[in-house]
């Protein structure tokens, strides 16, 4: 099955990428993997503080994934959800390497200014090294236009 991988966070770009992927999956009989990444935390000398920070980050990731899953289900697709900890580009590469079903990594650019770190990474220094295409949704695209294209 053709599956689209979407990395979700709090950004408006992530919502655009998710909408595009969900609609494409619904129209093509494919699937969506929603991935939330918990970035490495800076070391805190007190273990209890570190554990609290990590627990809050995981809870936030779970909330993001739940909201994203609901959005995908509204398009008629039941998503697979993942929460992974680590450096974002490495986690994405690991997830893609673990599944032959991933047809594309779907990311969205910022509406203006510099691209986000994953867009910059996978279209810059690591462009052409993934075993699947990278689909970029323009961050400034009108929702009606996005829906017409997906």
CSV table of C-alpha atoms in Angstrom, one decimal:
chain,number,residue,atom,x,y,z
A,1,UNK,CA,0.0,0.0,0.0
A,2,UNK,CA,1.2,3.5,-0.8
A,3,UNK,CA,1.9,5.2,2.5
A,4,UNK,CA,2.7,8.8,3.1
A,5,UNK,CA,4.9,9.8,6.1
A,6,UNK,CA,4.1,13.1,7.8
A,7,UNK,CA,6.1,14.5,10.6
A,8,UNK,CA,3.8,16.4,12.9
A,9,UNK,CA,4.5,19.3,15.2
A,10,UNK,CA,2.9,22.6,16.3
A,11,UNK,CA,3.6,24.4,13.1
A,12,UNK,CA,1.0,25.5,10.5
A,13,UNK,CA,3.2,23.8,7.9
A,14,UNK,CA,2.8,20.4,9.5
A,15,UNK,CA,-1.0,20.8,9.3
A,16,UNK,CA,-0.8,21.5,5.6
A,17,UNK,CA,1.5,18.5,5.0
A,18,UNK,CA,-0.9,16.3,7.0
A,19,UNK,CA,-4.0,17.6,5.0
A,20,UNK,CA,-2.3,17.0,1.7
A,21,UNK,CA,-1.1,13.5,2.7
A,22,UNK,CA,-4.5,12.5,4.1
A,23,UNK,CA,-6.4,13.6,1.0
A,24,UNK,CA,-3.9,11.9,-1.3
A,25,UNK,CA,-4.1,8.7,0.6
A,26,UNK,CA,-7.9,8.8,0.6
A,27,UNK,CA,-8.0,9.3,-3.2
A,28,UNK,CA,-5.4,6.7,-4.0
A,29,UNK,CA,-6.3,4.0,-1.5
A,30,UNK,CA,-3.1,4.6,0.5
A,31,UNK,CA,-2.2,5.1,4.1
A,32,UNK,CA,-0.7,7.8,6.3
A,33,UNK,CA,1.9,7.4,9.0
A,34,UNK,CA,1.8,10.3,11.5
A,35,UNK,CA,5.2,10.7,13.2
A,36,UNK,CA,5.8,12.9,16.2
A,37,UNK,CA,9.4,13.4,17.2
A,38,UNK,CA,10.6,14.1,20.7
A,39,UNK,CA,13.9,16.0,20.2
A,40,UNK,CA,16.8,15.2,22.5
A,41,UNK,CA,16.6,17.2,25.7
A,42,UNK,CA,19.5,19.2,27.1
A,43,UNK,CA,21.0,17.5,30.1
A,44,UNK,CA,19.7,18.7,33.4
A,45,UNK,CA,21.7,17.9,36.5
A,46,UNK,CA,18.7,16.9,38.6
A,47,UNK,CA,17.2,13.5,37.5
A,48,UNK,CA,13.7,14.4,38.7
A,49,UNK,CA,13.7,17.6,36.6
A,50,UNK,CA,14.9,15.7,33.6
A,51,UNK,CA,12.2,13.0,34.0
A,52,UNK,CA,9.5,15.7,34.2
A,53,UNK,CA,10.8,17.5,31.1
A,54,UNK,CA,10.8,14.2,29.2
A,55,UNK,CA,7.3,13.2,30.4
A,56,UNK,CA,5.9,16.6,29.4
A,57,UNK,CA,7.5,16.3,25.9
A,58,UNK,CA,6.0,12.8,25.5
A,59,UNK,CA,2.6,14.0,26.6
A,60,UNK,CA,2.7,16.9,24.1
A,61,UNK,CA,3.7,14.5,21.4
A,62,UNK,CA,0.8,12.2,22.2
A,63,UNK,CA,-1.6,15.2,22.0
A,64,UNK,CA,-0.2,16.2,18.6
A,65,UNK,CA,-0.5,12.6,17.3
A,66,UNK,CA,-4.1,12.3,18.6
A,67,UNK,CA,-5.2,15.6,16.9
A,68,UNK,CA,-3.4,14.7,13.7
A,69,UNK,CA,-5.0,11.2,13.7
A,70,UNK,CA,-8.5,12.8,14.0
A,71,UNK,CA,-7.7,15.0,11.0
A,72,UNK,CA,-6.7,12.0,8.9
A,73,UNK,CA,-9.7,10.0,10.0
A,74,UNK,CA,-12.0,12.8,8.8
A,75,UNK,CA,-10.6,12.2,5.3
A,76,UNK,CA,-11.5,8.5,5.5
A,77,UNK,CA,-8.1,7.1,6.3
A,78,UNK,CA,-7.1,5.3,9.5
A,79,UNK,CA,-3.5,6.4,10.2
A,80,UNK,CA,-0.6,4.6,11.8
A,81,UNK,CA,0.9,6.7,14.5
A,82,UNK,CA,4.4,6.8,15.8
A,83,UNK,CA,6.2,8.7,18.6
A,84,UNK,CA,9.9,8.5,18.5
A,85,UNK,CA,12.7,10.3,20.4
A,86,UNK,CA,15.9,11.4,18.8
A,87,UNK,CA,17.4,13.8,16.3
A,88,UNK,CA,14.6,14.5,13.8
A,89,UNK,CA,16.4,13.8,10.5
A,90,UNK,CA,17.8,10.6,12.0
A,91,UNK,CA,14.4,9.5,13.2
A,92,UNK,CA,12.8,10.2,9.8
A,93,UNK,CA,15.5,8.2,8.0
A,94,UNK,CA,15.1,5.3,10.5
A,95,UNK,CA,11.3,5.2,10.0
A,96,UNK,CA,11.6,5.3,6.2
A,97,UNK,CA,14.3,2.6,6.3
A,98,UNK,CA,12.1,0.3,8.4
A,99,UNK,CA,9.1,0.3,5.9
A,100,UNK,CA,9.0,-0.6,2.3
A,101,UNK,CA,5.5,0.8,2.1
A,102,UNK,CA,6.4,4.5,2.5
A,103,UNK,CA,5.9,6.1,-0.9
A,104,UNK,CA,6.8,9.6,0.1
A,105,UNK,CA,7.9,11.9,2.9
A,106,UNK,CA,5.4,14.8,2.9
A,107,UNK,CA,6.7,18.1,4.4
A,108,UNK,CA,5.6,21.6,4.0
A,109,UNK,CA,7.6,24.8,3.7
A,110,UNK,CA,7.1,27.9,5.8
A,111,UNK,CA,4.8,30.5,4.3
A,112,UNK,CA,7.7,32.9,4.2
A,113,UNK,CA,11.3,32.9,5.3
A,114,UNK,CA,13.7,30.1,5.8
A,115,UNK,CA,12.4,26.5,5.5
A,116,UNK,CA,12.1,24.4,8.6
A,117,UNK,CA,15.0,22.1,9.6
A,118,UNK,CA,13.6,18.9,8.1
A,119,UNK,CA,12.8,20.6,4.8
A,120,UNK,CA,16.3,22.1,4.7
A,121,UNK,CA,17.9,18.8,5.6
A,122,UNK,CA,16.1,16.6,3.1
A,123,UNK,CA,16.2,19.1,0.2
A,124,UNK,CA,19.7,20.3,1.0
A,125,UNK,CA,22.6,18.2,2.2
A,126,UNK,CA,20.6,14.9,2.2
A,127,UNK,CA,18.7,15.6,-1.1
A,128,UNK,CA,18.5,12.5,-3.2
A,129,UNK,CA,19.6,10.0,-0.5
A,130,UNK,CA,16.2,8.8,0.6
A,131,UNK,CA,14.6,5.7,-0.9
A,132,UNK,CA,11.4,7.6,-1.6
A,133,UNK,CA,10.4,11.0,-2.9
A,134,UNK,CA,10.1,14.1,-0.7
A,135,UNK,CA,6.9,16.0,-1.4
A,136,UNK,CA,6.9,19.7,-0.5
A,137,UNK,CA,3.7,21.5,0.1
A,138,UNK,CA,4.1,25.3,-0.2
A,139,UNK,CA,3.4,26.9,3.2
A,140,UNK,CA,1.6,29.8,1.6
A,141,UNK,CA,-0.9,27.8,-0.4
A,142,UNK,CA,-4.6,28.5,-0.2
A,143,UNK,CA,-6.5,25.6,1.4
A,144,UNK,CA,-8.9,25.5,-1.5
A,145,UNK,CA,-6.0,25.2,-4.0
A,146,UNK,CA,-4.4,22.5,-1.8
A,147,UNK,CA,-7.6,20.6,-1.7
A,148,UNK,CA,-7.9,20.8,-5.5
A,149,UNK,CA,-4.4,19.5,-5.9
A,150,UNK,CA,-4.8,16.6,-3.5
